[in-house]
PDB file of N, CA and C in Angstrom:
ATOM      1  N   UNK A  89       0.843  -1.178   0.000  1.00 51.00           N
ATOM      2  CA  UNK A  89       0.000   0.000   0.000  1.00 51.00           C
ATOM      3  C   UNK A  89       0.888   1.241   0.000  1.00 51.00           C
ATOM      4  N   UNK A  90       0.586   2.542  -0.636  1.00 58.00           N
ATOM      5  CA  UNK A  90       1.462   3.556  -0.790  1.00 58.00           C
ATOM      6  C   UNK A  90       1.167   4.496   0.290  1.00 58.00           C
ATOM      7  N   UNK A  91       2.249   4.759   0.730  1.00 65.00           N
ATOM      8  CA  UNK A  91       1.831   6.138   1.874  1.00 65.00           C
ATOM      9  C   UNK A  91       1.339   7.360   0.974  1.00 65.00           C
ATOM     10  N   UNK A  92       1.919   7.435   0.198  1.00 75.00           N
ATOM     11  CA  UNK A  92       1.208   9.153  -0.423  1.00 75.00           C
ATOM     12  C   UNK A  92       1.313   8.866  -1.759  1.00 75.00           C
ATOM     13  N   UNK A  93       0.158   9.645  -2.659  1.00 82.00           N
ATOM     14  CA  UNK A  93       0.351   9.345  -4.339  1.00 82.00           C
ATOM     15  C   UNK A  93       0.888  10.520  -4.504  1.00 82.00           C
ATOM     16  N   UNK A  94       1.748  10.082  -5.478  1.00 88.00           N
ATOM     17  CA  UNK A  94       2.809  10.652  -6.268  1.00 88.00           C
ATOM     18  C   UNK A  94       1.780  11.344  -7.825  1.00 88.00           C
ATOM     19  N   UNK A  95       1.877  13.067  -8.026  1.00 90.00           N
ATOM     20  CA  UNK A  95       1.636  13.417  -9.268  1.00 90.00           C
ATOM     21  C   UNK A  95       2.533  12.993 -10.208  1.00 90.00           C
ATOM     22  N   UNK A  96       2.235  12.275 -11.259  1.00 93.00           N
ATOM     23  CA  UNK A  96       2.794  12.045 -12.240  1.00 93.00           C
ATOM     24  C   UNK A  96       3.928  13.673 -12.766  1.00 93.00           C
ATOM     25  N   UNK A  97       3.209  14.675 -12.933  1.00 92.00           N
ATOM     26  CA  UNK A  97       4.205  15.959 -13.353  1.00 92.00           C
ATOM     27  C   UNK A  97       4.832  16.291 -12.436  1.00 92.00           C
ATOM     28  N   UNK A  98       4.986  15.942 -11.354  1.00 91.00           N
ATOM     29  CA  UNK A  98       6.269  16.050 -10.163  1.00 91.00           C
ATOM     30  C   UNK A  98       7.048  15.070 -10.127  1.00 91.00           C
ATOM     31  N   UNK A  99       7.220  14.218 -11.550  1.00 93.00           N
ATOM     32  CA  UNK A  99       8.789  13.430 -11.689  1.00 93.00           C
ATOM     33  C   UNK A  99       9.329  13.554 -12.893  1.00 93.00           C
ATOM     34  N   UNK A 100      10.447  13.678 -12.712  1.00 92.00           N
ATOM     35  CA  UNK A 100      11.392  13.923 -13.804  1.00 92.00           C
ATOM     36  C   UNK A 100      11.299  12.641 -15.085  1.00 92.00           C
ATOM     37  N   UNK A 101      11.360  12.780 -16.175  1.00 94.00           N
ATOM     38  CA  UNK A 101      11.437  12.244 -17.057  1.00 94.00           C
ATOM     39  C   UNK A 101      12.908  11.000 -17.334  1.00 94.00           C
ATOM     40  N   UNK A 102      12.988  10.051 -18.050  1.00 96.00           N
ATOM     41  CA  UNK A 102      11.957   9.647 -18.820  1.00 96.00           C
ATOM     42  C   UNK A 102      11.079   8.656 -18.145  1.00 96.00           C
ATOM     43  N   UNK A 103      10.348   8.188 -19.163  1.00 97.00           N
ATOM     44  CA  UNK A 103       9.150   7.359 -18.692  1.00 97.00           C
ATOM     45  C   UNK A 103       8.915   6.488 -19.715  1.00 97.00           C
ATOM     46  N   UNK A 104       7.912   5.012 -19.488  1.00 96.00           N
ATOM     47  CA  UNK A 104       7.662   4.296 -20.915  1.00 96.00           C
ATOM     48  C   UNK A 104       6.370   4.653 -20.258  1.00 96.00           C
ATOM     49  N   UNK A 105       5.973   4.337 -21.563  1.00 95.00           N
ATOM     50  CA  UNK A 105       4.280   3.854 -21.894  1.00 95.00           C
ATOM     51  C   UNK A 105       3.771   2.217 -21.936  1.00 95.00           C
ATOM     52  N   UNK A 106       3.188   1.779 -21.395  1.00 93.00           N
ATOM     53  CA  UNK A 106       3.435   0.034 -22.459  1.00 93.00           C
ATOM     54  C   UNK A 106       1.668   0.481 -22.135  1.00 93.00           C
ATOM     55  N   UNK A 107       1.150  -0.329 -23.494  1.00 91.00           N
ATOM     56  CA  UNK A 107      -0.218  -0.564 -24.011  1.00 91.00           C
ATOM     57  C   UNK A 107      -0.381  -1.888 -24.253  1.00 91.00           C
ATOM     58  N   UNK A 108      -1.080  -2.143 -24.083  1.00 92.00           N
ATOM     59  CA  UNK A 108      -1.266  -3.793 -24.556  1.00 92.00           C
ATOM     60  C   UNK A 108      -1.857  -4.451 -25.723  1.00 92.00           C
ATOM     61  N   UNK A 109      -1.057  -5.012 -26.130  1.00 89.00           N
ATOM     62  CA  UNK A 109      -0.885  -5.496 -27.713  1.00 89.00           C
ATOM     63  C   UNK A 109      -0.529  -4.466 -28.749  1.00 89.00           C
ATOM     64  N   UNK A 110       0.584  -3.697 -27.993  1.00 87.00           N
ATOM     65  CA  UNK A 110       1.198  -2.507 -28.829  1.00 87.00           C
ATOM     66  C   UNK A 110       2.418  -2.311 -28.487  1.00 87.00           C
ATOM     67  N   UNK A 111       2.792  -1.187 -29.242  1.00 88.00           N
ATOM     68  CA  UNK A 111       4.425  -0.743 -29.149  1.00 88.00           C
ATOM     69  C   UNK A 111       4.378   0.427 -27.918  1.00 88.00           C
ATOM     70  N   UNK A 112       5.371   0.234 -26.963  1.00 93.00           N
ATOM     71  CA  UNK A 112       5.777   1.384 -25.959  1.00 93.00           C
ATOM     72  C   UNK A 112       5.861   2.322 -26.294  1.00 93.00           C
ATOM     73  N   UNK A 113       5.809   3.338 -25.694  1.00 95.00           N
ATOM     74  CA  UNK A 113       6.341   5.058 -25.841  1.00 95.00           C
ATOM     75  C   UNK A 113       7.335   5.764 -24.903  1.00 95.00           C
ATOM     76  N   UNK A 114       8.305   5.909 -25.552  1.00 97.00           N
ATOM     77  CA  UNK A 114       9.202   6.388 -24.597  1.00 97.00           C
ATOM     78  C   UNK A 114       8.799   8.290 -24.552  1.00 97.00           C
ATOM     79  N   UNK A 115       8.417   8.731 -23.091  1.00 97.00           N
ATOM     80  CA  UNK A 115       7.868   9.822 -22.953  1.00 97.00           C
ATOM     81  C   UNK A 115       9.340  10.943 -22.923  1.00 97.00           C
ATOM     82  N   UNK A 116       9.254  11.591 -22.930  1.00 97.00           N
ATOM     83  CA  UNK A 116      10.692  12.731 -22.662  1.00 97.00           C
ATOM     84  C   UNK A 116      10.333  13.755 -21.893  1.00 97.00           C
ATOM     85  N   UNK A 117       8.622  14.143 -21.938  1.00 96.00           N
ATOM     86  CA  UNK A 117       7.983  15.387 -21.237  1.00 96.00           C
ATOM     87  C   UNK A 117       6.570  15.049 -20.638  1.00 96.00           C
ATOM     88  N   UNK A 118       5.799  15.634 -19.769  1.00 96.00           N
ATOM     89  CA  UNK A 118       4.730  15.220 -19.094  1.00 96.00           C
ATOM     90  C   UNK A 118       4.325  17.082 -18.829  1.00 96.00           C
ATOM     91  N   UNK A 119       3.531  17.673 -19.565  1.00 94.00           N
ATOM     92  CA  UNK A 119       2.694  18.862 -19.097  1.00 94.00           C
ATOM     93  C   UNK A 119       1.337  18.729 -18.854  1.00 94.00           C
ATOM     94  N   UNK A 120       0.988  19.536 -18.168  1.00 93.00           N
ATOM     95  CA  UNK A 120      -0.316  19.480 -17.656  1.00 93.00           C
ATOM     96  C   UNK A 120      -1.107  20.173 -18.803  1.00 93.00           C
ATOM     97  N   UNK A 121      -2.157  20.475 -19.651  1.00 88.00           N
ATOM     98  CA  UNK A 121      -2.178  21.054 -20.937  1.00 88.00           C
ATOM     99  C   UNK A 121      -4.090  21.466 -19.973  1.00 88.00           C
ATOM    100  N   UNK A 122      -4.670  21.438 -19.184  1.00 84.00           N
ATOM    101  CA  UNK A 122      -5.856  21.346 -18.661  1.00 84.00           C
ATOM    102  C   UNK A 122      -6.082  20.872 -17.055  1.00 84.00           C
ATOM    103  N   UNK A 123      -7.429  20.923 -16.873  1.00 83.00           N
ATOM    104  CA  UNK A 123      -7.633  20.298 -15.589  1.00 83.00           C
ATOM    105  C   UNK A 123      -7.598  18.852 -15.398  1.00 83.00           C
ATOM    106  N   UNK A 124      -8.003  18.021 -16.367  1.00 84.00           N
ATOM    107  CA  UNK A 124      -8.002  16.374 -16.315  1.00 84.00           C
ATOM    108  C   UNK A 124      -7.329  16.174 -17.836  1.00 84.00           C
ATOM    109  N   UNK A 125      -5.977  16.965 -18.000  1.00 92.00           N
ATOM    110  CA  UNK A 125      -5.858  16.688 -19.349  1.00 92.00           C
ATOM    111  C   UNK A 125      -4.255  16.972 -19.463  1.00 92.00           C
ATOM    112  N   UNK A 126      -3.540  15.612 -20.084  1.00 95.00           N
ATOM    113  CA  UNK A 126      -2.284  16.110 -19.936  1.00 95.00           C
ATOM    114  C   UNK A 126      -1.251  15.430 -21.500  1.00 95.00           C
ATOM    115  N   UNK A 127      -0.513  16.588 -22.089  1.00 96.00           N
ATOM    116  CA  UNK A 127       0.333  16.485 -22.797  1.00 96.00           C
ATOM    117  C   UNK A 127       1.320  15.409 -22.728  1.00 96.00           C
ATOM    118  N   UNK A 128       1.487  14.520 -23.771  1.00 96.00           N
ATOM    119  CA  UNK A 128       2.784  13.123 -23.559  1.00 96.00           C
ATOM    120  C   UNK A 128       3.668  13.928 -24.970  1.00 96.00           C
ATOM    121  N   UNK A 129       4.903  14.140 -24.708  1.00 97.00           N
ATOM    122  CA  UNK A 129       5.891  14.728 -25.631  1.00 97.00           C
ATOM    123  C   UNK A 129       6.538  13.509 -25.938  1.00 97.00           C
ATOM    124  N   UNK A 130       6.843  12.683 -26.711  1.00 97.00           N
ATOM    125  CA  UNK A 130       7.604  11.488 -27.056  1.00 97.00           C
ATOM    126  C   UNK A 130       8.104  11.678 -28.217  1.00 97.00           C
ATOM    127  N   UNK A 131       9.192  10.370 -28.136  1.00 96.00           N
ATOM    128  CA  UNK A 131      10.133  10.903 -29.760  1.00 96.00           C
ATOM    129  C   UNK A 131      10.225   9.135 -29.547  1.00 96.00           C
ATOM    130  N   UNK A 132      10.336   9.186 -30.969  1.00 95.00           N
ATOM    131  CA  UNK A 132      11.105   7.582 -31.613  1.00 95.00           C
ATOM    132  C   UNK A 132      12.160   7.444 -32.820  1.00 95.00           C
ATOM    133  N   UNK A 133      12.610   6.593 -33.126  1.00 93.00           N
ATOM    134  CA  UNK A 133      13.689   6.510 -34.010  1.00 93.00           C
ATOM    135  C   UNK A 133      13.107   5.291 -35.359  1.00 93.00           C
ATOM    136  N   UNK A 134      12.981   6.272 -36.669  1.00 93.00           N
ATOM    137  CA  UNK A 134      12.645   5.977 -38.086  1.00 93.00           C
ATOM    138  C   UNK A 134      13.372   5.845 -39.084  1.00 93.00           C
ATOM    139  N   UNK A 135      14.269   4.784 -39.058  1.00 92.00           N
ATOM    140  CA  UNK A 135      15.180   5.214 -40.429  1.00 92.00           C
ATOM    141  C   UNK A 135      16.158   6.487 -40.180  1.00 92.00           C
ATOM    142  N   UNK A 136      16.846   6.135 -39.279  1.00 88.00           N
ATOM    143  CA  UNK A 136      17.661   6.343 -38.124  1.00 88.00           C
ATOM    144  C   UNK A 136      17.603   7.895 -38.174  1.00 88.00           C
ATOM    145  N   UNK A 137      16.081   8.417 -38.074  1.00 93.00           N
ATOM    146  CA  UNK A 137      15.579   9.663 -38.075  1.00 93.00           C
ATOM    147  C   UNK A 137      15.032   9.712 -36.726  1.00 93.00           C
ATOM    148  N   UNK A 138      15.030  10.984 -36.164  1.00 95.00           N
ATOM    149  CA  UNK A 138      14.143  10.893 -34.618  1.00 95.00           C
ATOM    150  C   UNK A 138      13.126  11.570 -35.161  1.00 95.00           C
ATOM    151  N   UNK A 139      12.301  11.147 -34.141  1.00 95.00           N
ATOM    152  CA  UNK A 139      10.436  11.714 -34.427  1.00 95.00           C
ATOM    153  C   UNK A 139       9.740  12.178 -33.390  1.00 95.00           C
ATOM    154  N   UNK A 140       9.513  13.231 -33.222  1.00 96.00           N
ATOM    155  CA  UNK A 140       8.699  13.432 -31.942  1.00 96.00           C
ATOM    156  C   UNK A 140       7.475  13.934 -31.518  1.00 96.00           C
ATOM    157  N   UNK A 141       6.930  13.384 -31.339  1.00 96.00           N
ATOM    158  CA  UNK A 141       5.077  13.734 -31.400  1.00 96.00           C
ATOM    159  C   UNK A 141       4.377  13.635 -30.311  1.00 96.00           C
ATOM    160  N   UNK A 142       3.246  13.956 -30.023  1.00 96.00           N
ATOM    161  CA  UNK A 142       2.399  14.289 -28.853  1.00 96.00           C
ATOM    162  C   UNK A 142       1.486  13.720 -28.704  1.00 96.00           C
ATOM    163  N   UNK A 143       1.062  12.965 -28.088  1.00 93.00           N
ATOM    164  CA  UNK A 143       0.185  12.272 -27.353  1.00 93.00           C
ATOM    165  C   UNK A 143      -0.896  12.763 -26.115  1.00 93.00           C
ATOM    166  N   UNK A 144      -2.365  12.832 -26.211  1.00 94.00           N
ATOM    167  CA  UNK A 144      -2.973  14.011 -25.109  1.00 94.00           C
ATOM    168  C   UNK A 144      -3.585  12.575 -24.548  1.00 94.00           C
ATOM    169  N   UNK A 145      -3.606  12.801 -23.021  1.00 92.00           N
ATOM    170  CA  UNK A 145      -4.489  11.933 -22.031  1.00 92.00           C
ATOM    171  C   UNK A 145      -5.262  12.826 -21.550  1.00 92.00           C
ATOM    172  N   UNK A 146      -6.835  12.617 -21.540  1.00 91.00           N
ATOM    173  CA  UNK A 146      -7.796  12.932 -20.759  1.00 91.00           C
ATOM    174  C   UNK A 146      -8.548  12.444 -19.761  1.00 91.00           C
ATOM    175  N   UNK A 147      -7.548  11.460 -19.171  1.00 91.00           N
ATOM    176  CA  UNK A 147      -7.304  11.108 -18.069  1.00 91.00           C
ATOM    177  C   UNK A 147      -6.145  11.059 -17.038  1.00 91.00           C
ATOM    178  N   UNK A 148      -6.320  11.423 -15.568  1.00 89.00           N
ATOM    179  CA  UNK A 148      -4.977  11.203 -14.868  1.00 89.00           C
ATOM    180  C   UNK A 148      -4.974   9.978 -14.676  1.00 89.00           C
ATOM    181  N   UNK A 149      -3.624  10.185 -14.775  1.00 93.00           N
ATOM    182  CA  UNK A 149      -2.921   8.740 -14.380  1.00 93.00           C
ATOM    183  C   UNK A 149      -2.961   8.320 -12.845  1.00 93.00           C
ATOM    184  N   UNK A 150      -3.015   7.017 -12.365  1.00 93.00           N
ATOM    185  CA  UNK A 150      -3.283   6.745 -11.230  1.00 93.00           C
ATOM    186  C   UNK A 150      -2.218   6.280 -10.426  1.00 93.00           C
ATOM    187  N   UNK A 151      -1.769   6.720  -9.478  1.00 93.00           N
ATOM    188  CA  UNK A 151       0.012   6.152  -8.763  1.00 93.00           C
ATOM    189  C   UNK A 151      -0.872   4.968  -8.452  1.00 93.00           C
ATOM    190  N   UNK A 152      -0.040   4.130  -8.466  1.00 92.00           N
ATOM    191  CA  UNK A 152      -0.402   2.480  -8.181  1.00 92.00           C
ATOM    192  C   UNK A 152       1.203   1.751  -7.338  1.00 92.00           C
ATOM    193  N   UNK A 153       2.040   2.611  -7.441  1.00 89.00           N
ATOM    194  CA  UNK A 153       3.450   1.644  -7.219  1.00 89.00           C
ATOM    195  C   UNK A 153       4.494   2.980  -7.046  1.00 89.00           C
ATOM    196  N   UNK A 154       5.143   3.023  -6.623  1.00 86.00           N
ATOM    197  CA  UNK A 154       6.925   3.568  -6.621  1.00 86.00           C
ATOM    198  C   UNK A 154       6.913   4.014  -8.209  1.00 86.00           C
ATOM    199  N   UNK A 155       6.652   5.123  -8.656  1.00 90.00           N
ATOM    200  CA  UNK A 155       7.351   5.237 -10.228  1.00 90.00           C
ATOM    201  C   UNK A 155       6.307   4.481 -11.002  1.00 90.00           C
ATOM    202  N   UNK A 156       4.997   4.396 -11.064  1.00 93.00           N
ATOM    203  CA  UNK A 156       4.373   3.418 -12.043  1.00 93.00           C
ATOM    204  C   UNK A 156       3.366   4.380 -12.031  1.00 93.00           C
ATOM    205  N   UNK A 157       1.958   4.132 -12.745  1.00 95.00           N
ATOM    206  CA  UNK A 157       1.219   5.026 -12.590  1.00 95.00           C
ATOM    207  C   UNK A 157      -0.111   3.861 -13.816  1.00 95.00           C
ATOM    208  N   UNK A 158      -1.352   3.924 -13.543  1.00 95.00           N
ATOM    209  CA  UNK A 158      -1.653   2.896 -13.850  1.00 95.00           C
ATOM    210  C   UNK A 158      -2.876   4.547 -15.110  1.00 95.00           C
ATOM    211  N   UNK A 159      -3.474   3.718 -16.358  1.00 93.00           N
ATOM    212  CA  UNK A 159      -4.530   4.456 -17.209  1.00 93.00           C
ATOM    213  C   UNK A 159      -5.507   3.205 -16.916  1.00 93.00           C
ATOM    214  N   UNK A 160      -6.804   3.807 -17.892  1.00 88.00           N
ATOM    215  CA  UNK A 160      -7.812   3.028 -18.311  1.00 88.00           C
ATOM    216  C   UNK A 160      -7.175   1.474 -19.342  1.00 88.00           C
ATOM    217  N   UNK A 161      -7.742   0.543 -19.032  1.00 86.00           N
ATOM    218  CA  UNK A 161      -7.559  -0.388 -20.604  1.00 86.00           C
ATOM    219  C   UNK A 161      -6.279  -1.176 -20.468  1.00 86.00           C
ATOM    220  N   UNK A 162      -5.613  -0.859 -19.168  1.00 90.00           N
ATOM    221  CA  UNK A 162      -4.322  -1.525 -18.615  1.00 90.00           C
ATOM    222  C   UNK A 162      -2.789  -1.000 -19.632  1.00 90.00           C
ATOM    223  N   UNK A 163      -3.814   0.544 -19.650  1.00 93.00           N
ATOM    224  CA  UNK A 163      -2.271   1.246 -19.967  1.00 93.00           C
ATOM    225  C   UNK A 163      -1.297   1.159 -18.707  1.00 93.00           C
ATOM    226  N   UNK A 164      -0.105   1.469 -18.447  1.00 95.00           N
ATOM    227  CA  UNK A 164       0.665   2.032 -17.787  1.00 95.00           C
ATOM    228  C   UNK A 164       2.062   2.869 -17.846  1.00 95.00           C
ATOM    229  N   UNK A 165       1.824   3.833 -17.034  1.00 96.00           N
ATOM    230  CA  UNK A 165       2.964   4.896 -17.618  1.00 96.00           C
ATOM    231  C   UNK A 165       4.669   4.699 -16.267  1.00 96.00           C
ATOM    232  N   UNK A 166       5.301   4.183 -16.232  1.00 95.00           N
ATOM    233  CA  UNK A 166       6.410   4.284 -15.582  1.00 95.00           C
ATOM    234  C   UNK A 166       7.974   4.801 -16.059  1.00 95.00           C
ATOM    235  N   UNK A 167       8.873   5.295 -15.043  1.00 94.00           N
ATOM    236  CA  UNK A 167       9.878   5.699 -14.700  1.00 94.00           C
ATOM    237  C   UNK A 167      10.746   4.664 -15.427  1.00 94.00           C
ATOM    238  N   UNK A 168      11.973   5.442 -16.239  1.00 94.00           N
ATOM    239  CA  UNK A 168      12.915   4.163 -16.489  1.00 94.00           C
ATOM    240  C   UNK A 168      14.290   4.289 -16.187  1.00 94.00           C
ATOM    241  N   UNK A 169      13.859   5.349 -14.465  1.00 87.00           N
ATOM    242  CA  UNK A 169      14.832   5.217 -13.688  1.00 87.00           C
ATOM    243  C   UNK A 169      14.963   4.395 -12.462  1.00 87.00           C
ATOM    244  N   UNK A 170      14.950   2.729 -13.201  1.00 83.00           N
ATOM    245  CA  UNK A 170      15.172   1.760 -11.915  1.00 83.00           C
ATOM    246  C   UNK A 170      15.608   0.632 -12.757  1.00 83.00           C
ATOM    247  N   UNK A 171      16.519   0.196 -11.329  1.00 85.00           N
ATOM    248  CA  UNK A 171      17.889  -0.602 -12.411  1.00 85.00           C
ATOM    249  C   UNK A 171      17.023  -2.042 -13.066  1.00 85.00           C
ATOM    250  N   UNK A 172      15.630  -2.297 -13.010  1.00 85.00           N
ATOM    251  CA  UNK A 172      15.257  -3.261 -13.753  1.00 85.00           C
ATOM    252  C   UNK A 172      14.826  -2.875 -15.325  1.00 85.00           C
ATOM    253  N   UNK A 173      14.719  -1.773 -15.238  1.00 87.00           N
ATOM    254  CA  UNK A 173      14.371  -1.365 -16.964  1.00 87.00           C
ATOM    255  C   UNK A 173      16.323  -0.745 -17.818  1.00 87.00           C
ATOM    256  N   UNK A 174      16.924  -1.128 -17.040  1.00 88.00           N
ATOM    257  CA  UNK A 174      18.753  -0.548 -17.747  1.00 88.00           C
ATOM    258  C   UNK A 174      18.569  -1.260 -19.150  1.00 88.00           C
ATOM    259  N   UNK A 175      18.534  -2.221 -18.900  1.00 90.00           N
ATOM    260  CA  UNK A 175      18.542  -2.911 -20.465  1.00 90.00           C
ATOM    261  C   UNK A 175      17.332  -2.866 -21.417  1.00 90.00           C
ATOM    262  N   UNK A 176      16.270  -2.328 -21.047  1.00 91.00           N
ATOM    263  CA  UNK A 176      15.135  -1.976 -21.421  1.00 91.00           C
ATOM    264  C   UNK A 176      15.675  -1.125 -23.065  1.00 91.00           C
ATOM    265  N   UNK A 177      15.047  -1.645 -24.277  1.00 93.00           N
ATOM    266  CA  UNK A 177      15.462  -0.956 -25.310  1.00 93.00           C
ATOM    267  C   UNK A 177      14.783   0.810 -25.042  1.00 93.00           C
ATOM    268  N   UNK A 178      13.884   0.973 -24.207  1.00 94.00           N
ATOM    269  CA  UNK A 178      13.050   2.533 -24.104  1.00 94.00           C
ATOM    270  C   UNK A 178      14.451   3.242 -23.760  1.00 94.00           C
ATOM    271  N   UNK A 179      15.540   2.458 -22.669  1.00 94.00           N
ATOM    272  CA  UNK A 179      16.532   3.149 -21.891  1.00 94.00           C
ATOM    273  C   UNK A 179      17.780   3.070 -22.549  1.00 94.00           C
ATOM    274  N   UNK A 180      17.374   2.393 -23.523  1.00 94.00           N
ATOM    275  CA  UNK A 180      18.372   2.310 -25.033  1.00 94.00           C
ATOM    276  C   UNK A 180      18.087   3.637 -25.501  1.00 94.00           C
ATOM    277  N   UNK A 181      17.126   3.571 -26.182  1.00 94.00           N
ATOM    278  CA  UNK A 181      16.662   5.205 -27.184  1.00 94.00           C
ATOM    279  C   UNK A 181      16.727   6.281 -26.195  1.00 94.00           C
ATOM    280  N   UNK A 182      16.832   6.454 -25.239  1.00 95.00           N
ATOM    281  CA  UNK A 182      16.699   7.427 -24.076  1.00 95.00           C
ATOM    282  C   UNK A 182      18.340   8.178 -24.176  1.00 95.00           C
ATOM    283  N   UNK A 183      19.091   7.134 -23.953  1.00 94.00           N
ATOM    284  CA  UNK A 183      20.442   7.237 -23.927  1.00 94.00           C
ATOM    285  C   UNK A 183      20.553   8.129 -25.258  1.00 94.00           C
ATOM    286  N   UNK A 184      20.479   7.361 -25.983  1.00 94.00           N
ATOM    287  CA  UNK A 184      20.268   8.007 -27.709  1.00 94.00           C
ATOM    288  C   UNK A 184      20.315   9.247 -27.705  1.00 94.00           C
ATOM    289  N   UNK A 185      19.271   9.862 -27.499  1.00 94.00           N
ATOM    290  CA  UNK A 185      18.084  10.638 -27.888  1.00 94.00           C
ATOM    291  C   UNK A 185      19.221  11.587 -26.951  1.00 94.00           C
ATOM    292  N   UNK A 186      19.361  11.433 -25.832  1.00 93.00           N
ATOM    293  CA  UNK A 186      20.138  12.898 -24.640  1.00 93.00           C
ATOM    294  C   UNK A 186      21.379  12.901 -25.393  1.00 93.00           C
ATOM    295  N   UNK A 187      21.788  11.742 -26.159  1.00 94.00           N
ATOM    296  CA  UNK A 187      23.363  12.275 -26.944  1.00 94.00           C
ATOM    297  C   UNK A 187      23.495  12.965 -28.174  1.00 94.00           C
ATOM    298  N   UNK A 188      22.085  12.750 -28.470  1.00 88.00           N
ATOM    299  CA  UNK A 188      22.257  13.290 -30.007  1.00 88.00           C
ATOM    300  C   UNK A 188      23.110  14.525 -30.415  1.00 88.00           C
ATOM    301  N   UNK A 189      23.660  15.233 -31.601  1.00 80.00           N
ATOM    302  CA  UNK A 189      24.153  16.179 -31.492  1.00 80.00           C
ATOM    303  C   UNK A 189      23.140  17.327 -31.941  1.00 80.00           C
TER     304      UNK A 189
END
């Protein structure tokens, strides 16, 4: 059980997305864009092009865990600052993405 929920926009980036029966999203930004409504800034790699596009939730996310945060439909949005996601390809492109020139 959690002593206190954690706002999702009071942690530092990055973050994945995982959806189910889909591809992850590696997040880079989290703004609040409304009252129950919040901006996902994400980038991916295309033909060794980066891409970065926006994603809106009109729903908050729900702290469920340390760094996790649970949606509708068994989305979930977590932190991929914990040493079980290091090898995580999201913490692959992450690396990437902060070196680029």
């Amino acid at each position: 059980m959690l002593n206190q929920r954690r706002n999702i926009t009071a942690v530092q980036p990055p973050f994945i997305m995982t959806v189910p029966n889909a591809d992850w999203h590696l997040i880079i930004a989290i703004q609040t864009a409304g009252t129950h409504t919040l901006t996902l800034s994400c980038v991916k790699q295309e033909h060794e092009q980066w891409v970065e596009y926006q994603q809106q939730l009109d729903e908050q996310p729900f702290h469920v865990a340390e760094d996790i945060w649970e949606l509708s439909y068994g989305v979930e949005i977590m932190t991929l600052n914990h040493s079980s996601l290091a090898n995580h390809p999201a913490t692959e492109l992450w690396r990437a993405w902060k070196s680029r020139p």
